[in-house]
C-alpha cells in the first residue's frame, strides 16, 4: 500500500540558510500534519492543512511557513535556520473524517543545521 | 496545554518477559492512541482506543482506555527482540475533521535476547 512520502530523508544546512521539506500524502488523503521531533523528545505538532487551507497551528516559529498544494502535497519552508532547528520532521496524512485512526506518518526528514 | 505523563521512561527486560507502561493526564480524552517508533522512522499506530473502559488487543499487545478517560495503559506479553523501540501514547486535542496529537514523552524499551 502507498505510504506517506517525505523528501529528502536527510538534509544538512548551515546556520542562516533556508530549507524546504516536502511531503506527499497517501492518495486521496486530504489532510496533512507536520511534526518536529528533537533528539530524545516526543513529536511536537507544528501545523496542519485540510483541503489546501491551514486548519491548525501549533508551536511553529515565524521563520517557518508551510502550504498544501492542489495535488495535496505539502511543503515546509524554513528560513534563517538555527542550530536548534536540527530535528526529525515528520509529516502525517489522513482523510479528514477518519480522525486519528486514519493517521499515517511518513519516515521523516532528518535536518541537521551546522 | 494538555500534557500526557508517560511512565516509565525506559525499560530493560529479558526476552519472554511481560511489559507494562502507562499514560495519565489531568485532561479528559475521547481517544487514546499507542504508537511505536523505531530508529530513523516515523511513529506507527499500534492500537487506538475510543471508549472509556475499552480493552483492545493486537497480537501480544493489549491496551485499555481508563474509566475516568484520563489514563491508558499498554501491555506487551512475551516480549521478543523486535519489540525494541520507543512507545508513545498520544491523544488528539480536538474533535471535528482535523486532529493534532499530543504525545507522551515515550517509553524506551530494550529487550535482551
mmCIF file of C-alpha atoms in Angstrom:
data_model
loop_
_atom_site.group_PDB
_atom_site.id
_atom_site.type_symbol
_atom_site.label_atom_id
_atom_site.label_comp_id
_atom_site.label_asym_id
_atom_site.label_seq_id
_atom_site.Cartn_x
_atom_site.Cartn_y
_atom_site.Cartn_z
ATOM 1 C CA UNK A 1 0.000 0.000 0.000
ATOM 2 C CA UNK A 2 1.190 3.532 -0.713
ATOM 3 C CA UNK A 3 2.562 5.392 2.282
ATOM 4 C CA UNK A 4 3.368 8.976 3.123
ATOM 5 C CA UNK A 5 6.490 10.010 1.212
ATOM 6 C CA UNK A 6 8.841 12.608 2.584
ATOM 7 C CA UNK A 7 11.831 14.109 0.859
ATOM 8 C CA UNK A 8 14.632 14.467 1.339
ATOM 9 C CA UNK A 9 15.342 11.830 4.010
ATOM 10 C CA UNK A 10 18.395 13.693 5.211
ATOM 11 C CA UNK A 11 19.384 17.325 4.871
ATOM 12 C CA UNK A 12 22.404 19.228 6.129
ATOM 13 C CA UNK A 13 22.280 23.008 6.142
ATOM 14 C CA UNK A 14 24.358 25.796 7.608
ATOM 15 C CA UNK A 15 23.096 28.378 10.030
ATOM 16 C CA UNK A 16 21.023 31.144 8.437
ATOM 17 C CA UNK A 17 20.344 29.051 5.319
ATOM 18 C CA UNK A 18 16.887 28.020 4.137
ATOM 19 C CA UNK A 19 15.438 24.537 3.752
ATOM 20 C CA UNK A 20 12.360 23.108 2.069
ATOM 21 C CA UNK A 21 10.879 19.802 3.175
ATOM 22 C CA UNK A 22 8.318 18.017 1.042
ATOM 23 C CA UNK A 23 5.501 15.658 1.956
ATOM 24 C CA UNK A 24 3.389 13.565 -0.396
ATOM 25 C CA UNK A 25 0.328 12.172 1.399
ATOM 26 C CA UNK A 26 -1.337 8.840 0.826
ATOM 27 C CA UNK A 27 -3.533 9.080 -2.296
ATOM 28 C CA UNK A 28 -6.981 10.563 -1.541
ATOM 29 C CA UNK A 29 -5.871 11.829 1.887
ATOM 30 C CA UNK A 30 -6.892 15.478 2.171
ATOM 31 C CA UNK A 31 -5.273 16.409 5.489
ATOM 32 C CA UNK A 32 -1.579 16.881 6.192
ATOM 33 C CA UNK A 33 0.132 17.447 9.545
ATOM 34 C CA UNK A 34 3.713 18.481 10.304
ATOM 35 C CA UNK A 35 5.546 17.500 13.479
ATOM 36 C CA UNK A 36 9.022 18.285 14.804
ATOM 37 C CA UNK A 37 10.877 15.778 16.965
ATOM 38 C CA UNK A 38 14.049 16.949 18.677
ATOM 39 C CA UNK A 39 16.703 14.447 19.848
ATOM 40 C CA UNK A 40 15.234 12.254 22.571
ATOM 41 C CA UNK A 41 11.961 14.191 22.511
ATOM 42 C CA UNK A 42 8.369 13.418 21.645
ATOM 43 C CA UNK A 43 6.915 14.771 18.384
ATOM 44 C CA UNK A 44 5.566 18.303 18.642
ATOM 45 C CA UNK A 45 2.756 19.490 16.385
ATOM 46 C CA UNK A 46 3.699 22.360 14.055
ATOM 47 C CA UNK A 47 0.881 22.942 11.580
ATOM 48 C CA UNK A 48 -1.853 21.173 9.620
ATOM 49 C CA UNK A 49 -3.755 21.649 6.379
ATOM 50 C CA UNK A 50 -7.154 20.422 5.284
ATOM 51 C CA UNK A 51 -8.233 20.779 1.671
ATOM 52 C CA UNK A 52 -5.326 23.161 0.982
ATOM 53 C CA UNK A 53 -6.250 25.530 3.807
ATOM 54 C CA UNK A 54 -4.369 25.855 7.094
ATOM 55 C CA UNK A 55 -6.528 24.129 9.675
ATOM 56 C CA UNK A 56 -4.493 24.355 12.871
ATOM 57 C CA UNK A 57 -1.261 25.807 14.121
ATOM 58 C CA UNK A 58 0.999 24.695 16.919
ATOM 59 C CA UNK A 59 4.405 25.812 18.112
ATOM 60 C CA UNK A 60 5.721 26.729 14.679
ATOM 61 C CA UNK A 61 8.336 29.516 14.600
ATOM 62 C CA UNK A 62 7.617 32.591 12.476
ATOM 63 C CA UNK A 63 10.685 31.654 10.409
ATOM 64 C CA UNK A 64 8.794 28.609 9.176
ATOM 65 C CA UNK A 65 5.942 28.573 6.704
ATOM 66 C CA UNK A 66 4.036 25.810 5.011
ATOM 67 C CA UNK A 67 1.402 25.250 2.401
ATOM 68 C CA UNK A 68 -0.624 22.494 0.808
ATOM 69 C CA UNK A 69 -0.853 22.426 -2.963
ATOM 70 C CA UNK A 70 -3.653 21.471 -5.360
ATOM 71 C CA UNK A 71 -2.325 17.895 -5.577
ATOM 72 C CA UNK A 72 -2.422 17.772 -1.731
ATOM 73 C CA UNK A 73 1.313 17.554 -1.291
ATOM 74 C CA UNK A 74 2.723 19.928 1.289
ATOM 75 C CA UNK A 75 5.967 21.824 1.738
ATOM 76 C CA UNK A 76 7.510 23.151 4.935
ATOM 77 C CA UNK A 77 9.791 26.122 4.290
ATOM 78 C CA UNK A 78 12.327 27.003 6.948
ATOM 79 C CA UNK A 79 14.387 30.169 6.792
ATOM 80 C CA UNK A 80 17.219 31.650 8.868
ATOM 81 C CA UNK A 81 17.999 28.210 10.183
ATOM 82 C CA UNK A 82 19.304 27.907 13.721
ATOM 83 C CA UNK A 83 21.231 25.088 15.394
ATOM 84 C CA UNK A 84 18.134 24.318 17.471
ATOM 85 C CA UNK A 85 16.164 23.526 14.325
ATOM 86 C CA UNK A 86 18.111 20.279 13.998
ATOM 87 C CA UNK A 87 15.460 17.604 14.380
ATOM 88 C CA UNK A 88 13.391 14.956 12.691
ATOM 89 C CA UNK A 89 10.478 16.466 10.817
ATOM 90 C CA UNK A 90 7.525 14.189 10.260
ATOM 91 C CA UNK A 91 4.586 14.607 8.008
ATOM 92 C CA UNK A 92 1.380 12.645 8.526
ATOM 93 C CA UNK A 93 -1.733 12.424 6.413
ATOM 94 C CA UNK A 94 -5.315 11.375 6.953
ATOM 95 C CA UNK A 95 -8.750 11.507 5.445
ATOM 96 C CA UNK A 96 -10.465 14.429 7.146
ATOM 97 C CA UNK A 97 -13.349 12.408 8.501
ATOM 98 C CA UNK A 98 -11.369 9.337 9.633
ATOM 99 C CA UNK A 99 -9.769 11.047 12.591
ATOM 100 C CA UNK A 100 -6.665 9.753 14.350
ATOM 101 C CA UNK A 101 -7.318 6.145 13.334
ATOM 102 C CA UNK A 102 -6.520 7.029 9.747
ATOM 103 C CA UNK A 103 -3.384 8.993 10.627
ATOM 104 C CA UNK A 104 -0.238 7.701 8.900
ATOM 105 C CA UNK A 105 3.233 9.114 9.455
ATOM 106 C CA UNK A 106 5.999 9.299 6.891
ATOM 107 C CA UNK A 107 9.552 8.204 7.676
ATOM 108 C CA UNK A 108 10.633 11.762 8.291
ATOM 109 C CA UNK A 109 13.329 14.174 7.164
ATOM 110 C CA UNK A 110 16.353 14.456 9.417
ATOM 111 C CA UNK A 111 17.542 18.062 9.313
ATOM 112 C CA UNK A 112 20.965 18.869 10.672
ATOM 113 C CA UNK A 113 21.963 22.503 10.989
ATOM 114 C CA UNK A 114 25.706 23.111 11.355
ATOM 115 C CA UNK B 1 -1.809 22.984 27.205
ATOM 116 C CA UNK B 2 -2.676 19.334 27.530
ATOM 117 C CA UNK B 3 0.091 17.081 28.839
ATOM 118 C CA UNK B 4 0.430 13.332 28.836
ATOM 119 C CA UNK B 5 2.563 11.861 31.612
ATOM 120 C CA UNK B 6 4.053 8.607 30.398
ATOM 121 C CA UNK B 7 5.960 6.114 32.506
ATOM 122 C CA UNK B 8 8.348 4.504 32.796
ATOM 123 C CA UNK B 9 10.864 6.486 30.748
ATOM 124 C CA UNK B 10 12.792 3.339 29.884
ATOM 125 C CA UNK B 11 12.705 -0.377 30.498
ATOM 126 C CA UNK B 12 15.345 -3.092 30.169
ATOM 127 C CA UNK B 13 13.846 -6.558 30.113
ATOM 128 C CA UNK B 14 14.703 -10.112 29.168
ATOM 129 C CA UNK B 15 13.141 -11.773 26.170
ATOM 130 C CA UNK B 16 9.938 -13.528 27.179
ATOM 131 C CA UNK B 17 9.027 -11.103 29.958
ATOM 132 C CA UNK B 18 5.835 -9.071 30.011
ATOM 133 C CA UNK B 19 5.940 -5.276 29.874
ATOM 134 C CA UNK B 20 3.539 -2.615 31.078
ATOM 135 C CA UNK B 21 3.589 1.134 30.516
ATOM 136 C CA UNK B 22 1.001 3.816 31.142
ATOM 137 C CA UNK B 23 -0.074 7.352 30.444
ATOM 138 C CA UNK B 24 -2.006 9.730 32.641
ATOM 139 C CA UNK B 25 -3.353 13.222 32.176
ATOM 140 C CA UNK B 26 -5.300 15.822 34.098
ATOM 141 C CA UNK B 27 -7.443 16.267 30.971
ATOM 142 C CA UNK B 28 -10.222 14.042 29.689
ATOM 143 C CA UNK B 29 -9.803 12.499 26.258
ATOM 144 C CA UNK B 30 -12.186 10.734 23.920
ATOM 145 C CA UNK B 31 -9.418 8.805 22.192
ATOM 146 C CA UNK B 32 -6.154 7.252 23.288
ATOM 147 C CA UNK B 33 -3.550 6.033 20.817
ATOM 148 C CA UNK B 34 -0.414 3.965 21.235
ATOM 149 C CA UNK B 35 2.437 4.272 18.718
ATOM 150 C CA UNK B 36 5.772 2.539 18.289
ATOM 151 C CA UNK B 37 8.758 4.320 16.782
ATOM 152 C CA UNK B 38 11.914 2.613 15.577
ATOM 153 C CA UNK B 39 15.169 4.496 14.965
ATOM 154 C CA UNK B 40 15.009 6.832 11.981
ATOM 155 C CA UNK B 41 11.380 6.029 11.253
ATOM 156 C CA UNK B 42 8.021 7.662 11.847
ATOM 157 C CA UNK B 43 5.633 6.509 14.574
ATOM 158 C CA UNK B 44 3.453 3.542 13.645
ATOM 159 C CA UNK B 45 -0.002 3.176 15.161
ATOM 160 C CA UNK B 46 -0.353 0.045 17.302
ATOM 161 C CA UNK B 47 -3.717 0.415 18.995
ATOM 162 C CA UNK B 48 -6.488 3.027 19.006
ATOM 163 C CA UNK B 49 -8.984 3.260 21.875
ATOM 164 C CA UNK B 50 -12.244 5.162 21.512
ATOM 165 C CA UNK B 51 -14.385 4.261 24.528
ATOM 166 C CA UNK B 52 -13.848 4.564 28.263
ATOM 167 C CA UNK B 53 -13.170 1.136 29.747
ATOM 168 C CA UNK B 54 -12.356 -0.343 26.348
ATOM 169 C CA UNK B 55 -9.803 -3.141 26.316
ATOM 170 C CA UNK B 56 -8.288 -3.861 22.917
ATOM 171 C CA UNK B 57 -5.712 -6.397 21.781
ATOM 172 C CA UNK B 58 -3.421 -6.519 18.779
ATOM 173 C CA UNK B 59 -1.472 -9.764 18.879
ATOM 174 C CA UNK B 60 0.714 -9.712 22.004
ATOM 175 C CA UNK B 61 -0.267 -6.097 22.706
ATOM 176 C CA UNK B 62 -3.186 -5.128 24.922
ATOM 177 C CA UNK B 63 -4.262 -1.591 25.740
ATOM 178 C CA UNK B 64 -7.009 -0.176 27.925
ATOM 179 C CA UNK B 65 -8.800 3.171 27.969
ATOM 180 C CA UNK B 66 -9.260 4.170 31.615
ATOM 181 C CA UNK B 67 -12.756 4.576 33.024
ATOM 182 C CA UNK B 68 -12.027 8.172 34.024
ATOM 183 C CA UNK B 69 -10.854 8.892 30.423
ATOM 184 C CA UNK B 70 -7.695 10.375 31.889
ATOM 185 C CA UNK B 71 -5.402 7.394 31.545
ATOM 186 C CA UNK B 72 -4.431 4.405 29.451
ATOM 187 C CA UNK B 73 -2.013 1.513 29.688
ATOM 188 C CA UNK B 74 -0.248 -0.716 27.189
ATOM 189 C CA UNK B 75 0.881 -4.257 27.948
ATOM 190 C CA UNK B 76 3.212 -6.355 25.827
ATOM 191 C CA UNK B 77 3.267 -10.042 26.632
ATOM 192 C CA UNK B 78 6.112 -12.493 25.995
ATOM 193 C CA UNK B 79 8.447 -9.800 24.642
ATOM 194 C CA UNK B 80 10.755 -10.543 21.719
ATOM 195 C CA UNK B 81 13.840 -8.668 20.475
ATOM 196 C CA UNK B 82 11.904 -6.931 17.681
ATOM 197 C CA UNK B 83 9.739 -5.209 20.308
ATOM 198 C CA UNK B 84 12.673 -2.848 20.862
ATOM 199 C CA UNK B 85 11.746 0.771 20.189
ATOM 200 C CA UNK B 86 10.125 3.818 21.708
ATOM 201 C CA UNK B 87 6.467 3.537 22.623
ATOM 202 C CA UNK B 88 4.399 6.703 22.729
ATOM 203 C CA UNK B 89 0.930 7.319 23.998
ATOM 204 C CA UNK B 90 -0.924 10.089 22.177
ATOM 205 C CA UNK B 91 -4.275 11.802 22.259
ATOM 206 C CA UNK B 92 -5.963 14.212 19.870
ATOM 207 C CA UNK B 93 -6.554 17.780 21.007
ATOM 208 C CA UNK B 94 -9.823 18.437 19.295
ATOM 209 C CA UNK B 95 -12.742 16.849 17.564
ATOM 210 C CA UNK B 96 -14.110 17.632 14.155
ATOM 211 C CA UNK B 97 -12.394 16.774 10.927
ATOM 212 C CA UNK B 98 -8.879 17.714 11.926
ATOM 213 C CA UNK B 99 -6.798 16.286 14.703
ATOM 214 C CA UNK B 100 -3.467 17.333 16.132
ATOM 215 C CA UNK B 101 -1.874 14.897 18.514
ATOM 216 C CA UNK B 102 -0.230 15.458 21.857
ATOM 217 C CA UNK B 103 2.342 12.793 22.647
ATOM 218 C CA UNK B 104 3.699 11.453 25.886
ATOM 219 C CA UNK B 105 7.469 11.581 26.396
ATOM 220 C CA UNK B 106 7.805 7.950 25.334
ATOM 221 C CA UNK B 107 8.997 4.711 26.896
ATOM 222 C CA UNK B 108 12.256 3.312 25.523
ATOM 223 C CA UNK B 109 12.065 -0.475 25.547
ATOM 224 C CA UNK B 110 15.169 -2.634 25.344
ATOM 225 C CA UNK B 111 14.800 -6.406 25.139
ATOM 226 C CA UNK B 112 17.798 -8.587 25.900
ATOM 227 C CA UNK B 113 17.773 -11.879 23.959
#
